XYZ file of C-alpha atoms in Angstrom:
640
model
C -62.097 17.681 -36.185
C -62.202 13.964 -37.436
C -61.355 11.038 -35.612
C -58.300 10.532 -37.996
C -56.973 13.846 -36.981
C -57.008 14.041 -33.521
C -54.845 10.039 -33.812
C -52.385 11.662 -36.252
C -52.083 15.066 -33.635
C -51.622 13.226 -31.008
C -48.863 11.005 -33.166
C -47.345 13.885 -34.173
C -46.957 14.976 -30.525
C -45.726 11.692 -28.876
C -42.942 11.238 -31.870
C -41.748 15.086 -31.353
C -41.555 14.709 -27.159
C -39.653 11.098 -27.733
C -37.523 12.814 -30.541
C -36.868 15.695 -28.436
C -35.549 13.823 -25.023
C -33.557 11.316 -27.837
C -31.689 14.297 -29.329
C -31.046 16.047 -25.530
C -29.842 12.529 -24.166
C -27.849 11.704 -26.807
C -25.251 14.642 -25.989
C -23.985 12.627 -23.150
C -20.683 10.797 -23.757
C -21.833 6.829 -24.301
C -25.272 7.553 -25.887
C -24.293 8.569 -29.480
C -26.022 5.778 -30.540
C -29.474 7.396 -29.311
C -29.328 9.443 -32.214
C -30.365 7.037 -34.718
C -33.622 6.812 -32.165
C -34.113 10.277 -32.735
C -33.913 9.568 -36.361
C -36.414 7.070 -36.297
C -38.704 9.356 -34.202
C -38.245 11.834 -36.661
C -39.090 9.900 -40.030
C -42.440 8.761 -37.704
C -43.260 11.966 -36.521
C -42.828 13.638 -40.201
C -45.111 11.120 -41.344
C -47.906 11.971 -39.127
C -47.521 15.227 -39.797
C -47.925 14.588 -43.482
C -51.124 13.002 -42.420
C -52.483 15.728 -40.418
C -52.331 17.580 -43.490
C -53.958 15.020 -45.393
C -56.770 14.455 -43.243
C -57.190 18.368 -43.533
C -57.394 18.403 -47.456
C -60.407 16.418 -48.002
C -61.419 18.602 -51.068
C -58.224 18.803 -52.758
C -57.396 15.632 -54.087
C -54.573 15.945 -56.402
C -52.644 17.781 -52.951
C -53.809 14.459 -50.895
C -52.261 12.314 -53.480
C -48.915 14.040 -53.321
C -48.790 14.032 -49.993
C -49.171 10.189 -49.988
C -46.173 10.189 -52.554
C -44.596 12.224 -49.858
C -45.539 9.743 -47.068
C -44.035 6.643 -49.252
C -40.407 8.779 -49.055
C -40.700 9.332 -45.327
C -41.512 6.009 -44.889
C -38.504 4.654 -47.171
C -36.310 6.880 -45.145
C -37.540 5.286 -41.623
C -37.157 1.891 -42.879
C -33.294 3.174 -43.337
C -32.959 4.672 -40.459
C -34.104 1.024 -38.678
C -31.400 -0.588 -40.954
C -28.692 1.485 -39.450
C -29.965 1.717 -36.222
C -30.167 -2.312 -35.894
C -26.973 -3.071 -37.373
C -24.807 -0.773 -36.077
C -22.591 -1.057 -33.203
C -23.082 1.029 -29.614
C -21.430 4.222 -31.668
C -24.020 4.227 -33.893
C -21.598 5.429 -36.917
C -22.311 4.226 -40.064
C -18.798 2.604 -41.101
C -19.802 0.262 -38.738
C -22.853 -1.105 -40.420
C -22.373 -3.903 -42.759
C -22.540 -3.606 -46.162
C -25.379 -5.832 -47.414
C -27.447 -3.927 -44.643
C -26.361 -0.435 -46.356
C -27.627 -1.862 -49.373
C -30.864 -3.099 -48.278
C -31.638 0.701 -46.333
C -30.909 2.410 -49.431
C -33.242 0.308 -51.891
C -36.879 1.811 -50.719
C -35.805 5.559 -50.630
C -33.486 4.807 -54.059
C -37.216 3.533 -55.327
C -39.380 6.210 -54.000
C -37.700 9.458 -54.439
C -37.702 9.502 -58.174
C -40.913 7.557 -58.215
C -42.708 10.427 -56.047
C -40.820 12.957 -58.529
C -42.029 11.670 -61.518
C -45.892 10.997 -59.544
C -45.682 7.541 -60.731
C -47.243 6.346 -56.888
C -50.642 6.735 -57.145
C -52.965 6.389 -60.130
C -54.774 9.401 -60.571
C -57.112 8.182 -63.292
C -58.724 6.635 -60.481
C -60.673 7.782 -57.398
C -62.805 5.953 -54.447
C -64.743 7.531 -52.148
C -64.230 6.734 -47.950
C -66.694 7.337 -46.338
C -67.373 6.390 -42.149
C -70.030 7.916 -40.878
C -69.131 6.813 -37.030
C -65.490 8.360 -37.368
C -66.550 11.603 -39.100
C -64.999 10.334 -42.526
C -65.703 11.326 -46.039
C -62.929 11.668 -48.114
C -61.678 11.069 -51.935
C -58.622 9.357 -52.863
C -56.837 8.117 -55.186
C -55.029 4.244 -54.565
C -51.412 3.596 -55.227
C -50.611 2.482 -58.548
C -48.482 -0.561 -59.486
C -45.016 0.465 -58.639
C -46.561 2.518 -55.579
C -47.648 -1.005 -54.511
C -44.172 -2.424 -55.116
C -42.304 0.822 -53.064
C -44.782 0.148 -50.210
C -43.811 -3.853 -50.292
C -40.161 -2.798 -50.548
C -40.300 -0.279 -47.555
C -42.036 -3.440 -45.809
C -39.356 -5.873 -46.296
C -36.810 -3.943 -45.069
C -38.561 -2.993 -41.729
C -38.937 -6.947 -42.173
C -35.339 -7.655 -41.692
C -34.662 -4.788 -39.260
C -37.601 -6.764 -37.015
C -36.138 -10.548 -37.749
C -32.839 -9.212 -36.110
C -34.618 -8.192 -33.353
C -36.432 -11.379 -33.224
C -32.897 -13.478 -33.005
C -31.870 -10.351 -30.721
C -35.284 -11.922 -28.610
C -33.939 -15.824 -28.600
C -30.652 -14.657 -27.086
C -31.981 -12.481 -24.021
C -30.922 -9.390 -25.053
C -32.389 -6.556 -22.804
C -35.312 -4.688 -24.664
C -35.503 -6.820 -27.481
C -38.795 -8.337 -26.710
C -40.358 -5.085 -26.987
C -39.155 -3.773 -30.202
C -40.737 -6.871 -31.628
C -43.643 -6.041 -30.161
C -43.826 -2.878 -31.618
C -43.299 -4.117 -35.357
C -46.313 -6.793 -35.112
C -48.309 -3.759 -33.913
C -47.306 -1.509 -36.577
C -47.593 -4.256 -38.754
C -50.896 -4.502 -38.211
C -52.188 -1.253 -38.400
C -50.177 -1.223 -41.751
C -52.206 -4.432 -43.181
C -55.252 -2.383 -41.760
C -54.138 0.562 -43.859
C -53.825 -1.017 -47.071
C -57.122 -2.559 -46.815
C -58.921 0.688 -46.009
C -56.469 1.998 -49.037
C -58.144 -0.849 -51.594
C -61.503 -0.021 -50.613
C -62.123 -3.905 -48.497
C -62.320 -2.010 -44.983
C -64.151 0.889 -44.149
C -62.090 2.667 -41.557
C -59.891 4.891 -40.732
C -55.948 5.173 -42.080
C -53.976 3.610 -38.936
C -50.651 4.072 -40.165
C -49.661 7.392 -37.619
C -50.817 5.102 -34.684
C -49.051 1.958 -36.122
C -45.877 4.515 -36.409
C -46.228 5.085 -32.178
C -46.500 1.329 -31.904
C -43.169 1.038 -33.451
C -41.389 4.289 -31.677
C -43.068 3.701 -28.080
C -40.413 0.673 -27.462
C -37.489 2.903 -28.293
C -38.727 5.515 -25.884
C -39.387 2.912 -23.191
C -36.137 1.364 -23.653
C -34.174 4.739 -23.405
C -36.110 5.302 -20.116
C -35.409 1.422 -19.047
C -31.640 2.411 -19.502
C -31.344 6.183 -18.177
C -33.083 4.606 -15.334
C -30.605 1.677 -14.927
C -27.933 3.960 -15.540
C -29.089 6.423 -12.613
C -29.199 3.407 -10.384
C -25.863 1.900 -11.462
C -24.637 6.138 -10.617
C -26.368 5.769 -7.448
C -24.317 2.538 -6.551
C -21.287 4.059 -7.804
C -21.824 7.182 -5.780
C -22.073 5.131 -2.943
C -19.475 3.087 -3.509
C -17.338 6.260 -4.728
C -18.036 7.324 -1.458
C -17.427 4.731 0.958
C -13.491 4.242 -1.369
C -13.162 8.144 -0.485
C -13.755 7.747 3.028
C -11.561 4.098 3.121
C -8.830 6.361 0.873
C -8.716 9.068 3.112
C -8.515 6.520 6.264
C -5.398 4.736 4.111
C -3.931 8.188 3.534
C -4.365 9.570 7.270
C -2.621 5.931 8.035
C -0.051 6.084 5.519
C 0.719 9.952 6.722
C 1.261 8.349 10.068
C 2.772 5.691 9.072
C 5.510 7.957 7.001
C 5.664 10.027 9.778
C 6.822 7.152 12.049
C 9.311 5.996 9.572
C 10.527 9.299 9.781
C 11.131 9.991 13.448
C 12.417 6.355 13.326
C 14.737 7.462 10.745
C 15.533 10.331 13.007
C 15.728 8.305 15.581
C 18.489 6.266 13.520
C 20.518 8.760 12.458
C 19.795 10.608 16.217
C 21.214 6.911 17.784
C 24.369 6.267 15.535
C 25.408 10.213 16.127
C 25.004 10.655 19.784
C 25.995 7.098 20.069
C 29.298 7.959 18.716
C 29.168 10.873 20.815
C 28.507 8.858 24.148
C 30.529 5.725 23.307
C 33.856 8.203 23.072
C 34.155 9.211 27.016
C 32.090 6.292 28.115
C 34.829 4.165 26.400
C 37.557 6.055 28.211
C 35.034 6.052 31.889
C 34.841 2.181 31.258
C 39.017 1.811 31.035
C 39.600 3.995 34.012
C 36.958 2.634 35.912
C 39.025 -1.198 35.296
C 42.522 0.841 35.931
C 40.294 1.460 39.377
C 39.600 -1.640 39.792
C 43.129 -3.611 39.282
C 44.386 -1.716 42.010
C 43.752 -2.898 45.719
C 41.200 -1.001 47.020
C 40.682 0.748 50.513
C 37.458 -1.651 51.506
C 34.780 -3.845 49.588
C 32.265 -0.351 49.488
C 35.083 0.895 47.628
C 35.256 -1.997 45.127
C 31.225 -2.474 44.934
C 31.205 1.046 43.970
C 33.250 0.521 41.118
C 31.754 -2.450 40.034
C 28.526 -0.507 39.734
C 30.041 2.081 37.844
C 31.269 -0.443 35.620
C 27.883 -2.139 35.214
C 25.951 1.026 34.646
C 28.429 2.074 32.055
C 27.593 -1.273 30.373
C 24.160 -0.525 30.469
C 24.361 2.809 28.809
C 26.454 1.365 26.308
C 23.897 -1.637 25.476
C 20.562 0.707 25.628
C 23.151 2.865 22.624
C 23.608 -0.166 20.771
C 19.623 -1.227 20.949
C 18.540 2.060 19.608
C 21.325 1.874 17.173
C 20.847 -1.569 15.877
C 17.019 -1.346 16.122
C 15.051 -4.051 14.133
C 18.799 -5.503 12.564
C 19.496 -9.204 13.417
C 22.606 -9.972 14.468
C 24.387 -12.597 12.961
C 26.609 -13.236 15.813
C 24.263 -15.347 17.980
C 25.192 -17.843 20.450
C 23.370 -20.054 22.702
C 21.869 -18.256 25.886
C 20.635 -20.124 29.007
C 17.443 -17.518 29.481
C 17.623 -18.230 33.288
C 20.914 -16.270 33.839
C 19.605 -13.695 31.261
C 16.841 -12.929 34.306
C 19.517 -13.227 36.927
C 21.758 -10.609 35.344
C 18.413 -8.265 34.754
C 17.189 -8.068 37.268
C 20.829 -7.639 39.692
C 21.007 -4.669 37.181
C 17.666 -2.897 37.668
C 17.883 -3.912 41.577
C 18.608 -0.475 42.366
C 15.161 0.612 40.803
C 13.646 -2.351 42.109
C 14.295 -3.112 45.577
C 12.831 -0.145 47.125
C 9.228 0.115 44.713
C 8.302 -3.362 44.427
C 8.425 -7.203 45.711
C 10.183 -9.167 42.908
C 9.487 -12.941 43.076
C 10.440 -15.310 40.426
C 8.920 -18.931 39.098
C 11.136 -20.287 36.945
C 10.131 -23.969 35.162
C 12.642 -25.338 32.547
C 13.348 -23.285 29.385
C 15.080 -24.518 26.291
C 18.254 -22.457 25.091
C 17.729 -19.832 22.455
C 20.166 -18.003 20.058
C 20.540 -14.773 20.864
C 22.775 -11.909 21.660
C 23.588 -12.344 25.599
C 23.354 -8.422 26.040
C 20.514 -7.619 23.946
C 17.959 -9.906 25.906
C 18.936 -8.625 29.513
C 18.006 -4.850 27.677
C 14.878 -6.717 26.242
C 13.813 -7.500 30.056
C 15.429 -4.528 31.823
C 12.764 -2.023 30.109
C 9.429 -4.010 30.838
C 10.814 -4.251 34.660
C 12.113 -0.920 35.139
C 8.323 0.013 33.588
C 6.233 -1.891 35.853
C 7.982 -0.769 38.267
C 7.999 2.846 38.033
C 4.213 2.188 37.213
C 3.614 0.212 40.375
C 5.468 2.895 42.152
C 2.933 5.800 40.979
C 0.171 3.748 41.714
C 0.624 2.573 45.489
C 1.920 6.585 46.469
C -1.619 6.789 45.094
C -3.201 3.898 46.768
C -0.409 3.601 50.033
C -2.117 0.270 51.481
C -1.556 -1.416 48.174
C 2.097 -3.088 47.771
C 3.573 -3.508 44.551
C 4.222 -6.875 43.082
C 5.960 -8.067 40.290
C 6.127 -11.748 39.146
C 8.505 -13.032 36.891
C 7.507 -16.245 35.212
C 9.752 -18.724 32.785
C 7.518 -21.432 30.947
C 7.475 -23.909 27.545
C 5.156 -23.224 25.535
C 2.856 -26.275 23.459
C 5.187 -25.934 20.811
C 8.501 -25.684 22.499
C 9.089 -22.331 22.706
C 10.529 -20.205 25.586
C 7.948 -18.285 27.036
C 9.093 -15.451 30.272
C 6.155 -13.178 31.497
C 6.296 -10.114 33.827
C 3.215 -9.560 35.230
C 2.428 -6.833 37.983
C -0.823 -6.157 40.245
C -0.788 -2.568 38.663
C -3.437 -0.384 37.441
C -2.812 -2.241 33.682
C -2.306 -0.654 30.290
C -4.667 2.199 29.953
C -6.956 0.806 26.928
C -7.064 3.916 24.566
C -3.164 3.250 24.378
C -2.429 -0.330 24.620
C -3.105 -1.056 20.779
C 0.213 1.249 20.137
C 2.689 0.553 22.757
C 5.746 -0.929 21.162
C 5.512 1.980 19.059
C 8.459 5.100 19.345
C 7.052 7.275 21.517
C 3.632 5.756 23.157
C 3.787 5.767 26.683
C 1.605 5.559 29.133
C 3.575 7.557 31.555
C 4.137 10.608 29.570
C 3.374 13.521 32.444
C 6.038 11.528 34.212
C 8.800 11.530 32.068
C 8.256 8.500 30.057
C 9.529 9.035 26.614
C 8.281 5.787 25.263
C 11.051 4.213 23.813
C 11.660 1.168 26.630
C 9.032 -0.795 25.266
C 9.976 -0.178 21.539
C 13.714 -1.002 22.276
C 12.255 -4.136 23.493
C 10.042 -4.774 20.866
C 13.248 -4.366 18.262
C 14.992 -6.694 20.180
C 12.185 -9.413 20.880
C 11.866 -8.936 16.517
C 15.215 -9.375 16.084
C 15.507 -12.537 18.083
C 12.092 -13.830 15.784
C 10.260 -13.564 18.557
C 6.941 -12.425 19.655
C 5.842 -9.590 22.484
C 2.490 -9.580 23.227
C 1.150 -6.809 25.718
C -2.345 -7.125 27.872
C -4.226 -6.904 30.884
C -4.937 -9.222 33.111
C -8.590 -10.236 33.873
C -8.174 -9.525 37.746
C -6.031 -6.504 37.006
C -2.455 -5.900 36.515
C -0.478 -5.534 33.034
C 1.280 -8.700 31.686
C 4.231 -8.349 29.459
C 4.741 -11.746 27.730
C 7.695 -12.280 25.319
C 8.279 -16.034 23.554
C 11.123 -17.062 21.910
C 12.163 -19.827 19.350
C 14.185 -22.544 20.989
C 17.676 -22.929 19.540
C 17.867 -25.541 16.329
C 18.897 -28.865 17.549
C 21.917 -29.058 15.103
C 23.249 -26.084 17.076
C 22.924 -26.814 20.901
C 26.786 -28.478 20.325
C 27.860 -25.503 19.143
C 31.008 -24.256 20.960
C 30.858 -20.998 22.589
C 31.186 -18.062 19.687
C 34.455 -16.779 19.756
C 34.363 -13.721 17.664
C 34.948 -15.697 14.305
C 39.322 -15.709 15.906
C 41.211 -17.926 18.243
C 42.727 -16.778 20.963
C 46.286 -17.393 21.931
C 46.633 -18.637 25.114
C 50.369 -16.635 25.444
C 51.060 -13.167 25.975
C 53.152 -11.569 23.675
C 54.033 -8.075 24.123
C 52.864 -5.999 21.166
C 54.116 -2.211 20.154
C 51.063 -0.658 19.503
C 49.769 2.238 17.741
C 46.520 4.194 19.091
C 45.129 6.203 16.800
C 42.330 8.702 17.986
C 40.943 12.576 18.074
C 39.554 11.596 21.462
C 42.765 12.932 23.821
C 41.390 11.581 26.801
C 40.532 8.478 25.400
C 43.823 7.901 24.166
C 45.244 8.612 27.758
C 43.421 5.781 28.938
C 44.496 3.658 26.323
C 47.957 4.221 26.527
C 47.773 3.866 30.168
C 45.473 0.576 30.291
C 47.792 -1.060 27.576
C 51.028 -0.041 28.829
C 49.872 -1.838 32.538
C 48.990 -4.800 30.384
C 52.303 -5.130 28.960
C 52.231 -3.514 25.719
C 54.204 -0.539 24.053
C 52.520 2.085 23.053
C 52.617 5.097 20.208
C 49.812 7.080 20.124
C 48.484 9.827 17.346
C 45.863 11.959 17.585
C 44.926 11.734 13.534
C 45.632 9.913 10.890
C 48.325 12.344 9.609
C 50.421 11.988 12.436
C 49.248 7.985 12.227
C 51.135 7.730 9.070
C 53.677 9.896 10.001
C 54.814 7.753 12.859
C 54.360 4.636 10.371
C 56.968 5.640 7.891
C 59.212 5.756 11.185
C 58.455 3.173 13.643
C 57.673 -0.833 12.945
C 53.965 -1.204 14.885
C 52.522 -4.709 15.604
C 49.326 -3.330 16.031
C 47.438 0.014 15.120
C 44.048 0.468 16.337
C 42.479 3.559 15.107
C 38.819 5.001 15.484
C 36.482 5.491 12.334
C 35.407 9.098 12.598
C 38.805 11.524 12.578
C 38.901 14.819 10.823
C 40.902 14.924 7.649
C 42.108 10.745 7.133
C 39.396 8.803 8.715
C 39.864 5.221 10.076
C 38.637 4.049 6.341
C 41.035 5.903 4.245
C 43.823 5.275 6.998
C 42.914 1.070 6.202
C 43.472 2.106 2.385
C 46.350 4.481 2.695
C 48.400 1.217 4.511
C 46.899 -1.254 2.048
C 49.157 0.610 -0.550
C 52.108 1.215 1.542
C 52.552 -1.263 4.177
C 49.383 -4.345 3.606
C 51.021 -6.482 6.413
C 50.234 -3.519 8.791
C 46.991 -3.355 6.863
C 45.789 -6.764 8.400
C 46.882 -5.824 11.839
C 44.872 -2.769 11.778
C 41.872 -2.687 14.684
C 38.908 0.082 13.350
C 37.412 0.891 16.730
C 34.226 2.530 17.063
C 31.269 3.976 18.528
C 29.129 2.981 15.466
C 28.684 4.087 12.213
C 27.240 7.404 11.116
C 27.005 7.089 7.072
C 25.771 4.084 5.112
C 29.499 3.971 3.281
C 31.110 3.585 7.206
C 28.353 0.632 7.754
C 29.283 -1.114 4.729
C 33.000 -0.548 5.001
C 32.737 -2.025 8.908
C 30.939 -4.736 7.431
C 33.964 -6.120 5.217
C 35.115 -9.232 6.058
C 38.446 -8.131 6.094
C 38.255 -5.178 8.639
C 38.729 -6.002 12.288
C 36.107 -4.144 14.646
C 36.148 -3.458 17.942
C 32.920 -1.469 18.946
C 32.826 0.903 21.658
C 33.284 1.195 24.691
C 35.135 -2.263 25.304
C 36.300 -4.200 27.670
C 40.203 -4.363 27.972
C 40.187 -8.345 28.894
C 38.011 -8.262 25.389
C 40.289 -5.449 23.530
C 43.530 -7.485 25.456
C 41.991 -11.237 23.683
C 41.435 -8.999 20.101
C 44.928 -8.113 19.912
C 46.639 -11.585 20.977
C 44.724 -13.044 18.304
C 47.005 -11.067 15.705
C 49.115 -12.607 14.114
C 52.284 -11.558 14.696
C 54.980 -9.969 12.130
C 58.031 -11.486 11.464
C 61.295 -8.845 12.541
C 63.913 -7.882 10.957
C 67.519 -6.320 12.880
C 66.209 -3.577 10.977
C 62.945 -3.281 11.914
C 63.978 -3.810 15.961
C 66.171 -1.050 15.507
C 63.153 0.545 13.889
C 60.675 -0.272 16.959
């Protein structure tokens, strides 16, 4: 086997293994365009082939001189399949090549196919003899005639402007450029080479199969170059895919929580406004008897004390109602507070917790005033006390020579603020929990019946009053509650005392009253506790009978609760609007809080009157004075 053989074998097998892994690659999505290098593999590969034959038929020259017609058409189609592989776009389809460049790839094969028909290529009239003794060479051919000469300068050209667009392609940077250029100079070499060994000037081999891998072996690195950038950049992305699935999941298991708190606070909402109704119903009616109690002379002071602490703990169940109801909502009834007597009245109502546990001992500097709700902040304190408390008192039954100790601490903050800390000389927060306490249902005291809703009341309240609570240890042991609070604006620390947006009328003026209620003991206590205050009273136990007793009596005054089976307090206020709207704007709604969003945004008219209960009768007695009152008729006194 010659020299020349072995090259063109060996050509014929690099072209068909790059051909081959062009075709498989480009059946990936994104790497259509990898077919045209397939194609160019192809046209180079069928030329060596066609020159493994030739090198074989050294004694038939007339086959060897079609089969360099045949090369001339192979290589006319290569140089078009550079043209459309240079010019198109990362498709590779061939709308997207321009037109002048369509023209110019189908000049050399429009040339060469009917030339090579018609064996107008070579000139057979003529022969030369090769012969290399070193390579093993001894052939006849015959040389290309005049318009074979012109086809093989056409063919030429265009790989010439396929090769000057990869040469601009070079000046601007472009990735891989460099070595396609490369690979023409090289192939346009061996092709110079070729058509002096063709003329008879060089004695040597034909190097246009090797000058063919020259121009191929770029393509093949290049499509290496980029599967292996593209397995990298997969790599990367795997990684990256990988460390957003594992942040994604984290977000998810965190928003599942999250939803899962804003349910069970939901729950807790809609829990809070329907046993709050519930309770504030026959605490309302404990609260009035409890004052009845009290206006009448009692047998000793234990008597009286005893009734005064009913009274306050009944307050206090209504206000921890109202802070679960009215969680997170700021109230736009504010007044000025003086956070001293805020502590004062806290901690005189958790004394009975706290007198036997712990040693309470205050250090009070100056505070400014805040605005604030008077009975929301002595909840917001009562809860961290009663806590460190009941912790303290776990602790020293554990450790008996340790006494409990609880320091209360007013300060101003840098910035003006109001600053109050509770610290104790406690065990502390336990770490794994103190990140979430403030949160529904975190305690740290759960296997003693802490349900973990002191500290998140509190936290509503401190949010509510835009303020902060920030929970911690201290460094030589102990847990420190601290809870700062914006001082009130300077335009309103003139501000007279809120009065309920009504003035009161400093005479008594008695009223004939309609109570209005499904409640029967409640109304009991209301007929009783206004008829000792002066009033007359009706009373109904819905709001059938309500307007029943309208269309027959005059009333001053009708004060009717929300919730009632069949007419409810709302459609009661609508019924009168139509039938009687003077009565209408003497109408009291009072309630234990609101159940549906339509009762919360009818309670939150301007012109409904609310009383929310339980209430005070001094409070419910100032409400109705500031009535106005109707103007009588004979008839209507006969009426009353």
């Amino acid at each position: 086997m010659s020299v020349h053989v072995a090259v063109a074998l060996i050509a014929v097998v690099l072209q068909a293994a790059s051909a081959a892994v062009m075709f498989f690659v480009a059946r990936a999505p994104g790497w259509q365009r990898v077919r045209l290098m397939g194609g160019i593999a192809v046209t180079a590969g069928l030329y060596s082939v066609v020159d493994v034959w030739f090198s074989l038929s050294v004694h038939d020259i007339a086959l060897r001189s079609t089969l360099v017609q045949v090369n001339v058409v192979v290589a006319a189609l290569h140089a078009a399949m550079w043209v459309w592989f240079t010019f198109s776009d990362s498709t590779g389809a061939l709308r997207s090549v321009p037109r002048w460049a369509r023209a110019v790839a189908i000049v050399p094969t429009a040339l060469a196919v009917p030339a090579a028909l018609a064996d107008l290529l070579v000139d057979r009239s003529r022969e030369f003899q090769l012969f290399v003794t070193q390579l093993g060479i001894d052939e006849r051919v015959h040389p290309f005639s005049n318009l074979g000469d012109a086809t093989a300068l056409v063919v030429l050209a265009v790989l010439g402007v396929s090769m000057a667009r990869h040469i601009r392609r070079v000046r601007r940077g472009e990735k891989g450029a460099r070595g396609i250029v490369i690979g023409f100079v090289l192939f346009a070499v061996c092709i110079v080479a070729e058509a002096l060994v063709a003329s008879g000037i060089l004695k040597f081999m034909y190097l246009a199969s090797p000058g063919y891998v020259f121009i191929v072996l770029p393509l093949t690195v290049q499509l290496l170059q980029r599967i292996g950038d593209d397995a990298r950049q997969l790599q990367a992305l795997s990684a990256r895919l990988t460390v957003e699935v594992t942040e994604r999941t984290s977000e998810r298991d965190e928003a599942r929580e999250s939803l899962i708190e804003q349910q069970r606070l939901a729950a807790l909402g809609r829990l809070a406004a329907g046993v709050g109704h519930e309770i504030n119903n026959p605490l309302q009616y404990l609260m009035f008897n409890l004052e009845e109690l009290r206006g009448r002379p009692p047998r000793d002071g234990e008597e009286l004390r005893a009734i005064d602490q009913a009274l306050e703990g009944a307050d206090r169940i209504r206000r921890v109602v109202e802070s679960l109801r009215r969680y997170g909502t700021p109230s736009d009834e504010f007044t000025l507070v003086d956070l001293h007597a805020v502590l004062h009245t806290a901690l005189r109502i958790a004394s009975p917790q706290l007198r036997h546990e712990a040693m309470i001992t205050t250090s009070l500097e100056p505070v400014p005033l805040v605005r604030g709700d008077e009975g929301q902040l002595v909840q917001m304190l009562v809860n961290p006390l009663v806590n460190a408390v009941q912790t303290l008192a776990h602790h020293t039954a554990q450790a008996p020579k340790r006494a409990g100790h609880v320091l209360l601490t007013t300060r101003t903050t840098e910035n003006g603020s109001a600053e109050i800390l509770i610290q104790d000389n406690g065990p502390g927060f336990a770490p794994e929990v103190l990140p979430k306490l403030g949160e529904p249902y975190v305690t740290t005291r759960a296997k003693r019946g802490g349900t973990g809703l002191g500290l998140f009341v509190t936290h509503g309240l401190v949010t509510a009053h835009d303020g902060t609570l920030t929970l911690e240890n201290a460094p030589d042991g102990g847990a420190i509650v601290r809870i700062v609070l914006p001082p009130a604006p300077a335009h309103s620390l003139n501000e007279a005392p809120h009065d309920g947006g009504r003035a009161l009328r400093p005479d008594f003026v008695s009223r004939h009253i309609l109570v209005v209620d499904d409640e029967p003991s409640l109304v009991l206590a209301l007929e009783r506790g206004l008829t000792r205050l002066g009033h007359r009273v009706r009373t109904a136990y819905d709001g059938e009978q309500a307007l029943a007793l309208i269309d027959v009596h005059e009333f001053d005054v009708v004060l009717s609760d929300l919730m009632m089976p069949s007419i409810t307090g709302q459609v009661l206020a609508e019924v009168l609007r139509e039938r009687n709207p003077a009565l209408r704007e003497r109408l009291v709604i009072m309630t234990g809080g609101a159940v549906t969003p339509e009762d919360a945004a009818f309670l939150a008219r301007e012109d409904v009157a609310v009383v929310s209960k339980p209430v005070r009768f001094a409070q419910l007695s100032e409400t109705i004075n500031a009535l106005p009152l109707p103007v009588a008729s004979p008839a209507d006194r006969h009426k009353r």
